[in-house]
Tab-separated table of C-alpha atoms and ligand atoms in Angstrom:
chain	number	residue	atom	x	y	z
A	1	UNK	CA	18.505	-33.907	2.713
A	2	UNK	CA	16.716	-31.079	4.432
A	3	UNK	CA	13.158	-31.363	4.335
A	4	UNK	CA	11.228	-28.212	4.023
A	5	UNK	CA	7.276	-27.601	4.421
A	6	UNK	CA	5.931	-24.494	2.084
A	7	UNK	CA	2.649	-23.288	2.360
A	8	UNK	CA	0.955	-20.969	-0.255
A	9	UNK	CA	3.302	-22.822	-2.079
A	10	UNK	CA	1.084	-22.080	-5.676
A	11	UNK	CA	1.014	-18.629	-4.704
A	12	UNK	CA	3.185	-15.436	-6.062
A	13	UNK	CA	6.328	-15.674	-3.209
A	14	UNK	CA	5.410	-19.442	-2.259
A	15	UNK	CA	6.582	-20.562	-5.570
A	16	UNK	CA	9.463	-18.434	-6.408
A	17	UNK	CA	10.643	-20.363	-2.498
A	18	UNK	CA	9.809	-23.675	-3.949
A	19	UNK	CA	12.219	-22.908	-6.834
A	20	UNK	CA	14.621	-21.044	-4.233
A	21	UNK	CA	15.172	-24.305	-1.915
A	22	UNK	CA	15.207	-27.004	-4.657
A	23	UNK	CA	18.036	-25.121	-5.896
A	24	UNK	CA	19.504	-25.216	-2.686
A	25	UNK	CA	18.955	-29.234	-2.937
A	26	UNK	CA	16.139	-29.435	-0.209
A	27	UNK	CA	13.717	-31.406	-0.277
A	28	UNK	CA	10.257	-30.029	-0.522
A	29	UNK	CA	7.103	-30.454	0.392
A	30	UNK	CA	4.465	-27.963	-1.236
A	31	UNK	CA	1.089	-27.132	0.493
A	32	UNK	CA	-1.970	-24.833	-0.998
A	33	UNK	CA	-5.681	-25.095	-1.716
A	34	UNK	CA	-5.994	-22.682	-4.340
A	35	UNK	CA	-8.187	-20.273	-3.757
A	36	UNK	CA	-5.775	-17.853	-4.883
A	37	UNK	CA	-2.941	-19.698	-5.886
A	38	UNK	CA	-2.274	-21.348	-9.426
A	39	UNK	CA	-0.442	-25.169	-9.768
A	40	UNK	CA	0.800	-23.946	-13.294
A	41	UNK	CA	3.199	-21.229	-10.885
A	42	UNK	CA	4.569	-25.042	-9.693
A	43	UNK	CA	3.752	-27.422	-12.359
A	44	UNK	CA	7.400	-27.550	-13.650
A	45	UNK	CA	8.716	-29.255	-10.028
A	46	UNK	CA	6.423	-32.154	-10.399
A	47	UNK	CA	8.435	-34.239	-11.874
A	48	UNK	CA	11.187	-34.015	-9.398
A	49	UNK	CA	12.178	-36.823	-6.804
A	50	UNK	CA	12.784	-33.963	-4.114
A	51	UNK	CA	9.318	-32.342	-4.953
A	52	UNK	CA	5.965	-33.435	-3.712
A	53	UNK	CA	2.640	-31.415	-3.355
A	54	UNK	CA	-0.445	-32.111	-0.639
A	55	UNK	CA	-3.682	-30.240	-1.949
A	56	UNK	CA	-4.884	-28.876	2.090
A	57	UNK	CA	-6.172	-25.767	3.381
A	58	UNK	CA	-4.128	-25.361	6.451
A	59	UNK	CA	-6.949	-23.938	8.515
A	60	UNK	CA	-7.546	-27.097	9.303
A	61	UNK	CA	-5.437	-29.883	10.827
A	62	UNK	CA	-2.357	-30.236	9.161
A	63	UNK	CA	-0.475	-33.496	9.020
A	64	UNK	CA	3.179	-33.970	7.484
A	65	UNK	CA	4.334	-37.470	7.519
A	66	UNK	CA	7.964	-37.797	8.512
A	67	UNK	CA	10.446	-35.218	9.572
A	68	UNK	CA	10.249	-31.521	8.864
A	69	UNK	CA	13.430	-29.323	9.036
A	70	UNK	CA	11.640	-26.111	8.192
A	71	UNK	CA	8.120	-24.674	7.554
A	72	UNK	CA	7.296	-21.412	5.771
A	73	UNK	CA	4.146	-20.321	6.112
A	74	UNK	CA	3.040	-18.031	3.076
A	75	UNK	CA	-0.558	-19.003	2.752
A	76	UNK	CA	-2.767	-16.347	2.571
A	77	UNK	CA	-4.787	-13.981	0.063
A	78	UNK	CA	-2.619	-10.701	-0.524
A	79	UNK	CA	-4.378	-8.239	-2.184
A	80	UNK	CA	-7.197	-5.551	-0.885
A	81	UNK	CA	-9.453	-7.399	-3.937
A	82	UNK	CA	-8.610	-10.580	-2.248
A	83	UNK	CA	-9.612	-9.505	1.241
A	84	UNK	CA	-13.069	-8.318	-0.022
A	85	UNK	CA	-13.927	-11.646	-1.937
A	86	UNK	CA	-12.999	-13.359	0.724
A	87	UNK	CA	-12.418	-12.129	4.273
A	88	UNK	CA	-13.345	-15.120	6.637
A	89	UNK	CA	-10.436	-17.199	4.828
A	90	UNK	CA	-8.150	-14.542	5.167
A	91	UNK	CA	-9.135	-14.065	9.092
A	92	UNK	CA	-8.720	-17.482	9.192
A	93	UNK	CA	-5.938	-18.968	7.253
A	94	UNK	CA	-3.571	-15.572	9.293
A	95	UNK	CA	-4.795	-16.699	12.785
A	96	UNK	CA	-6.105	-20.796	12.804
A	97	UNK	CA	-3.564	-21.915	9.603
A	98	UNK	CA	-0.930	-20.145	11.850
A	99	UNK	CA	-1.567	-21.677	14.974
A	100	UNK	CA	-1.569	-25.236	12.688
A	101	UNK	CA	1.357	-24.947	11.516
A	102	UNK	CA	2.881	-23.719	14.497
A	103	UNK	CA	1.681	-26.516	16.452
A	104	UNK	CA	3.507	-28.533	13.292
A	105	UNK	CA	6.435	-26.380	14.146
A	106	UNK	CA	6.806	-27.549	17.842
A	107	UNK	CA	5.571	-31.985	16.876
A	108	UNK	CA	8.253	-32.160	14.341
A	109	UNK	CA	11.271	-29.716	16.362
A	110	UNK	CA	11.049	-27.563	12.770
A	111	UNK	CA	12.205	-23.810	12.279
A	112	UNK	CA	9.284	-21.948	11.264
A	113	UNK	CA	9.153	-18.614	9.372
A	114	UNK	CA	5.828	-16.868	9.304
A	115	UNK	CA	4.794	-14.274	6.528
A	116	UNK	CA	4.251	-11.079	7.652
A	117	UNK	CA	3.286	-7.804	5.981
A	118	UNK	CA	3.925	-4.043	6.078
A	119	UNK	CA	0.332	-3.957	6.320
A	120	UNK	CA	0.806	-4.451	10.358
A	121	UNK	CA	1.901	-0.615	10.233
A	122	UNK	CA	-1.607	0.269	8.698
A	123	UNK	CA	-1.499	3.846	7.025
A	124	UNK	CA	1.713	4.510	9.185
A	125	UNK	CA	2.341	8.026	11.259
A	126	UNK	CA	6.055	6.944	11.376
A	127	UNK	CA	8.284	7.427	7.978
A	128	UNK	CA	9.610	5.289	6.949
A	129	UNK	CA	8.842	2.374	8.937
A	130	UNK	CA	11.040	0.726	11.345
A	131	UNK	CA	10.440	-2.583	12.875
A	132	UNK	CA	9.843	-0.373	16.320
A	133	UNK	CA	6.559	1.412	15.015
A	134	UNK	CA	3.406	-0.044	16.244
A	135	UNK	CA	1.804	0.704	13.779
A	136	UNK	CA	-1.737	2.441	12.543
A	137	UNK	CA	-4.615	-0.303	11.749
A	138	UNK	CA	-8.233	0.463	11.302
A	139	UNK	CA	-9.513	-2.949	12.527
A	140	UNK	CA	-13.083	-2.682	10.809
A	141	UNK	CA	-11.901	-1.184	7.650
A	142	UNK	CA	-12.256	-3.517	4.538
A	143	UNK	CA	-8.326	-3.882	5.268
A	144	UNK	CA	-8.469	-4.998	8.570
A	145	UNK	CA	-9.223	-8.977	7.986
A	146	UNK	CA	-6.216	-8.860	6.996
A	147	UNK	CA	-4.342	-6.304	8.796
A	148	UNK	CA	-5.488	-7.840	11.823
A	149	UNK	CA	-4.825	-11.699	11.322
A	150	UNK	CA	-1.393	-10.541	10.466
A	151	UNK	CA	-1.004	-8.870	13.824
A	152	UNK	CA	-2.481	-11.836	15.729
A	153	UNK	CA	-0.149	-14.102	13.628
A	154	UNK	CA	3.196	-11.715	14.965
A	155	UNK	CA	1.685	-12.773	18.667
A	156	UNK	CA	1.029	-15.830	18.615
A	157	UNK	CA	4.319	-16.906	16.859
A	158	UNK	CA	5.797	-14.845	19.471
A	159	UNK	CA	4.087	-16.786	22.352
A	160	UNK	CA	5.155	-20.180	20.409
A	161	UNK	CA	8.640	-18.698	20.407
A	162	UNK	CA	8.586	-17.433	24.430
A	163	UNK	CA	6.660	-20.533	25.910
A	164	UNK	CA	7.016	-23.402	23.881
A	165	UNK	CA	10.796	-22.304	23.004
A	166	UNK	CA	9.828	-23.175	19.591
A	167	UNK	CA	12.062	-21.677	16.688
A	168	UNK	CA	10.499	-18.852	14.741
A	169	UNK	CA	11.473	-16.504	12.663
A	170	UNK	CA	8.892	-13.280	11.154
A	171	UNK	CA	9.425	-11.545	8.058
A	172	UNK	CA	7.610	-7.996	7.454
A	173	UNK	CA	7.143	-8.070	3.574
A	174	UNK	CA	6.382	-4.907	1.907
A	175	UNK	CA	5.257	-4.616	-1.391
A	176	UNK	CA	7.204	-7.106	-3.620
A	177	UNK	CA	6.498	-7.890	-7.706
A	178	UNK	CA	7.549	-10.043	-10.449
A	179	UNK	CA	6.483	-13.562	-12.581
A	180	UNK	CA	3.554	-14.908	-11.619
A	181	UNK	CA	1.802	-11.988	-9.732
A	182	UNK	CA	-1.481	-12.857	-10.425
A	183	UNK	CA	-3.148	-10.407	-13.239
A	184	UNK	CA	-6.453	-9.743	-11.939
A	185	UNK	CA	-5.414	-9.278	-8.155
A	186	UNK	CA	-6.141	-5.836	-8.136
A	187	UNK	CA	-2.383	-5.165	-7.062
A	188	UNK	CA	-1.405	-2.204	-8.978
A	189	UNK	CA	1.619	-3.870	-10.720
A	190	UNK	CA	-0.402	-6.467	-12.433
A	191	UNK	CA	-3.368	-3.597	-12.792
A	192	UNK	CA	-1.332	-1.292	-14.867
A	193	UNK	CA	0.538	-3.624	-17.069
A	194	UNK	CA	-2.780	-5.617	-17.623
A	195	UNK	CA	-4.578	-1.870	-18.664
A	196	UNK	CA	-1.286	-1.669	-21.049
A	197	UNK	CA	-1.533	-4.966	-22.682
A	198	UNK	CA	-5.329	-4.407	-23.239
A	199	UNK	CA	-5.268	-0.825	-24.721
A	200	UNK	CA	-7.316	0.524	-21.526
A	201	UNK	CA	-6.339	3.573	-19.593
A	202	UNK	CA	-4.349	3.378	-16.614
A	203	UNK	CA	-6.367	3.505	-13.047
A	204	UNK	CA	-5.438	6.044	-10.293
A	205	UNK	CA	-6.668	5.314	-7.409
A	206	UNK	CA	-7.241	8.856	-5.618
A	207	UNK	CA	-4.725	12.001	-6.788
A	208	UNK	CA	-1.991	9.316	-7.120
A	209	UNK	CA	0.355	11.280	-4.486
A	210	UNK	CA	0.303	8.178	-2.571
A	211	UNK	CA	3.783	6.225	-2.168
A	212	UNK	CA	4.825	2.958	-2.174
A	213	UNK	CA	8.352	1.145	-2.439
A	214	UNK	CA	8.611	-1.886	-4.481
A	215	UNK	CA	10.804	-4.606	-4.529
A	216	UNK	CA	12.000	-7.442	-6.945
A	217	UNK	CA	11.037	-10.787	-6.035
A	218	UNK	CA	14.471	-12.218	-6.400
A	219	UNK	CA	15.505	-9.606	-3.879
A	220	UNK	CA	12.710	-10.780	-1.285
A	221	UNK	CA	13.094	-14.264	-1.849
A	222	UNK	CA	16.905	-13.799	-1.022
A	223	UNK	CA	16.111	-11.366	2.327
A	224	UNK	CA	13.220	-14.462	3.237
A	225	UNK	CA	16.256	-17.048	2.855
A	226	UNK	CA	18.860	-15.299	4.487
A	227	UNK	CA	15.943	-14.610	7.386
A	228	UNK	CA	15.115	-18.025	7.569
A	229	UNK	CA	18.977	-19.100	7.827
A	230	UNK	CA	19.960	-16.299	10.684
A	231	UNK	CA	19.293	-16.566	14.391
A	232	UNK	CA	17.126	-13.264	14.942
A	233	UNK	CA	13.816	-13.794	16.269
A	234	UNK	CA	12.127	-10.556	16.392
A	235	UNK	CA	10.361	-9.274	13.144
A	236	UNK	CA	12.502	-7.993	9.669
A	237	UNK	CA	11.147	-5.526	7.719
A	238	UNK	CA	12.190	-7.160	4.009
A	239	UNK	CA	11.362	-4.086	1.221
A	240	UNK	CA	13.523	-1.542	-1.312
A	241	UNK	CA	13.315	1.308	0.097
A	242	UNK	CA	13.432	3.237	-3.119
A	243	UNK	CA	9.493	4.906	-2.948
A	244	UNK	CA	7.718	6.715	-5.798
A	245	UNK	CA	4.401	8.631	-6.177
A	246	UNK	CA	1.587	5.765	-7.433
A	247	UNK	CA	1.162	8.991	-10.484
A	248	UNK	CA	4.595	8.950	-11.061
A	249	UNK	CA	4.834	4.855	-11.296
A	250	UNK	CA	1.558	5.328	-13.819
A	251	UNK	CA	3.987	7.234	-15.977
A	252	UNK	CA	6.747	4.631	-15.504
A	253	UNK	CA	4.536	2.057	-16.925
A	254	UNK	CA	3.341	4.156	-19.785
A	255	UNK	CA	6.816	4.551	-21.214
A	256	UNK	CA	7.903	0.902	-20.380
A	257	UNK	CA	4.908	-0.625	-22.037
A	258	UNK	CA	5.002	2.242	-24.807
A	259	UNK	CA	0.978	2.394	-24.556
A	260	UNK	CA	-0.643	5.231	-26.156
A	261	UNK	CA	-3.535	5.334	-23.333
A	262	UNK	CA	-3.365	7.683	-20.418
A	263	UNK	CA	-3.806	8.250	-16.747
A	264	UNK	CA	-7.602	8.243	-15.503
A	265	UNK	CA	-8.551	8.471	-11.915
A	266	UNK	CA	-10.714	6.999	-9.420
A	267	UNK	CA	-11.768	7.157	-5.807
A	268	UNK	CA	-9.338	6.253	-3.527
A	269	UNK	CA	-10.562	2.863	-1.469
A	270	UNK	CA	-10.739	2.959	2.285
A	271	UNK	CA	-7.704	2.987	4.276
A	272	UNK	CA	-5.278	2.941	1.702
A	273	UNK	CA	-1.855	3.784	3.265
A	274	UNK	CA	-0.840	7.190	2.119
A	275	UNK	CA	3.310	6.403	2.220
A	276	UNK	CA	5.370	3.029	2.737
A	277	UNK	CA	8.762	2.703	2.426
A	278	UNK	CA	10.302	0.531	4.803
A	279	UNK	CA	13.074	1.292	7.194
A	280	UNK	CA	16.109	-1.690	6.173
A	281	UNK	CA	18.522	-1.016	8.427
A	282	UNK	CA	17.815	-4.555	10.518
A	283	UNK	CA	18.306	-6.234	7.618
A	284	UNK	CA	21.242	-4.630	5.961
A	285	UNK	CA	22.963	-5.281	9.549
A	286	UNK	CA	21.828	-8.933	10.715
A	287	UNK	CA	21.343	-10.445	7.432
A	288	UNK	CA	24.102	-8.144	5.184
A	289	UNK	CA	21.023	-8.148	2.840
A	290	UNK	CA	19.727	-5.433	0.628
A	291	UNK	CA	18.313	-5.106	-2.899
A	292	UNK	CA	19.770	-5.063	-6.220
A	293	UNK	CA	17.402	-4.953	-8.661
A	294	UNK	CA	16.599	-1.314	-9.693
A	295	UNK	CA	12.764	-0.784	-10.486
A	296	UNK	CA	13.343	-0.665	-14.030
A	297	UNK	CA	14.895	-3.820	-14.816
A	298	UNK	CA	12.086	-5.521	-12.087
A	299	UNK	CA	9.535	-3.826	-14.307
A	300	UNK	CA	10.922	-4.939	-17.603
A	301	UNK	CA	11.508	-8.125	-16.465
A	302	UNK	CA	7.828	-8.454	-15.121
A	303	UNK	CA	6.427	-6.756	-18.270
A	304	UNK	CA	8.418	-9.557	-20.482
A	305	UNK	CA	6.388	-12.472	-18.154
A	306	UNK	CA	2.751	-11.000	-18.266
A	307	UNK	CA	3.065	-10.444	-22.199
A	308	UNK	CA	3.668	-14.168	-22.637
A	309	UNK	CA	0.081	-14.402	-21.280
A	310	UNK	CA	-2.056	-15.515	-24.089
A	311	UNK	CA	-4.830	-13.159	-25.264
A	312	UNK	CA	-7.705	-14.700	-23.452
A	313	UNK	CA	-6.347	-15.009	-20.212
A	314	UNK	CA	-6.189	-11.291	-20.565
A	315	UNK	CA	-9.271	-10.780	-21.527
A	316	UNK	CA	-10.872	-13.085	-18.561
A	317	UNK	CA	-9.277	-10.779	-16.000
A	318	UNK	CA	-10.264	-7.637	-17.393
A	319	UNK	CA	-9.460	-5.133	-14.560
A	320	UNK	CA	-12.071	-5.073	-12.156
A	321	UNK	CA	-13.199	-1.541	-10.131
A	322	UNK	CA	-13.999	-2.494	-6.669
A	323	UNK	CA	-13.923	1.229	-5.446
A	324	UNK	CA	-17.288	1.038	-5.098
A	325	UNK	CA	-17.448	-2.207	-3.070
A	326	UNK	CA	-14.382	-0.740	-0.554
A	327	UNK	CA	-16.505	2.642	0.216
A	328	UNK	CA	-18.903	0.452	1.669
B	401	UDP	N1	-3.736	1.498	-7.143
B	401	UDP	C1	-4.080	2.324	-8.196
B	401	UDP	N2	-4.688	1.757	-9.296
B	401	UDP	C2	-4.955	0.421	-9.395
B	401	UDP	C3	-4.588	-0.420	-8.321
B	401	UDP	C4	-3.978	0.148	-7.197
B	401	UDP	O1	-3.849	3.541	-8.155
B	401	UDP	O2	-5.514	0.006	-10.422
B	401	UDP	C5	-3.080	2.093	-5.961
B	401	UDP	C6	-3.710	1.695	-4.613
B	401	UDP	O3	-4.783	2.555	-4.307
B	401	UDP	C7	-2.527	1.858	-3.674
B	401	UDP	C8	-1.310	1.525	-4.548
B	401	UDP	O4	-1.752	1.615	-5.890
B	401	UDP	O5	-2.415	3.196	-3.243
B	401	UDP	C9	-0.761	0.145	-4.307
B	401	UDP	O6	-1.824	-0.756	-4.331
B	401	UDP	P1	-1.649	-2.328	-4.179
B	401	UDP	O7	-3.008	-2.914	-4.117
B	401	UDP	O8	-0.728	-2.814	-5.221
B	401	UDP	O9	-0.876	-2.543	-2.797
B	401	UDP	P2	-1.140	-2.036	-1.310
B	401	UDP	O10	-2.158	-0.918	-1.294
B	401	UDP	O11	-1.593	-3.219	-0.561
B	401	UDP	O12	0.198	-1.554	-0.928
């Protein structure tokens, strides 16, 4: 049996993989501290024999007992909220937690697939993004803890890959939604169907004419596997392509949800990309991936999972404004 570390693994992606390679009949080994992940995303593995879960922040040393096939590291904070709370962990956990787990990596002889982010293209000048752009980053903007331990991360694993020979693999994930998004991470998915649920208007963040391109987690998890299971070494941009005004996705999520509130605007936070759509045309030819799911049956099928969410768990992550905090 293939044994397979996964950090973050409490986390939004990191749990949908946990599900992903049990099915697949590995065996694996879960890793998070929780800051911003949630066991209840993993709770229903527990009781598996091929399951087992080490409480460990992975800035620090990281010890595995036994062999390791592969290692996924997905441990991080993902959201501009997140970054703001707490920016030395997500300096750190991109640049020491990598260089952990890459040292892992290279002890144990594992494959390891690093998490990277269309955030490494900052507010791009190149539409839409290929895997060839370098990319726009402010590096002291609010964004930039994070922008920037994701570019470090793309060296270092690089410099693992070139001197050490170890095996790595880097995924550029653009903005991906579904179960278990957490509510109150400020992401505009969880944002806008939380606003629905609670009767409050829906937040704008600047004129809305903004873009993004979303795409279903079962799609990403599927691009991440196929990644993971290829022999390309150089970053994959991982997205849909399909990309839509933030206004226009407001009035998506009003019909969807049927609320009877409306659009209200706000300032637009520092450094917030103005387009993203990523560039697939790696992936479609190394991996033969692309996505399936349509943004309306993601949507519905995310709306069904954060209406199951009992009343007071709404109510304790009332949407929080941190404009303000960002303009800073
Ligand atoms: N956004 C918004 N209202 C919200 C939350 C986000 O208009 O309540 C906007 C945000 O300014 C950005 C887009 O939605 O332009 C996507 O934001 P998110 O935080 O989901 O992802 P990212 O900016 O990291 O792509």
């Amino acid at each position: 049996m293939k044994r397979i570390l996964i950090t973050g693994a409490a986390g939004f992606l990191g749990s949908h993989l946990c599900d992903r390679f049990i099915k697949e009949g590995f065996h694996v080994i879960a890793m998070d501290n929780l800051i911003t992940g949630d066991l209840k995303n993993i709770e229903h593995l527990f009781k598996l024999e091929n399951f087992e879960y080490y409480h460990h922040d992975v800035t620090k040393f990281v010890h595995v007992p036994g062999e390791l096939d592969y290692i996924l590291h997905f441990a991080s904070p993902a959201s501009p909220i997140d970054y703001l709370k707490i920016p030395i962990q997500t300096l750190k956990v991109g640049a020491l937690g990598t260089h952990n787990l890459l040292g892992l990596a290279k002890e144990k002889n594992a494959r390891i697939l690093i998490a990277s982010t269309s955030e490494i293209y900052g507010d791009p000048l190149v539409h839409p993004q290929t895997e060839e752009y370098y990319g726009n980053v402010n590096t002291i903007g609010p964004r930039g803890v994070y922008d920037e331990a994701k570019r470090f991360q793309e060296s270092i694993t690089m410099a693992y890959h070139r001197f050490h020979g170890v095996e790595t693999r880097i995924v550029r994930i653009f903005n991906t939604y579904g179960p278990r998004m957490r509510l109150n991470d400020g992401r505009v998915i969880p944002a806008f169907m939380g606003q629905a649920l609670r009767g409050e208007d829906l937040t704008v963040f600047g004129d809305g004419s903004q873009t993004r391109s979303f795409c279903y987690v079962d799609d990403e998890i599927e691009g991440i596997y196929r990644l993971l299971m290829s022999d390309y070494t150089l970053p994959v941009n991982i997205g849909n392509p399909h990309e839509i005004t933030i206004r226009d996705f407001a009035e998506e999520i009003i019909k969807l949800t049927g609320t009877t509130q409306k659009v209200i605007y706000k300032d637009l936070p520092q450094d917030d990309p103005m387009q993203r759509q990523p560039d697939i045309s790696k992936a479609k030819e190394i991996l033969g991936w692309e996505p399936k799911v349509g943004r309306e049956e993601g949507m519905r099928k995310t709306f069904e999972y954060f209406k199951t969410l009992s009343k007071e768990e709404l109510e304790r992550t009332e949407h929080r404004d941190f404009t303000k905090r960002n303009k800073k």
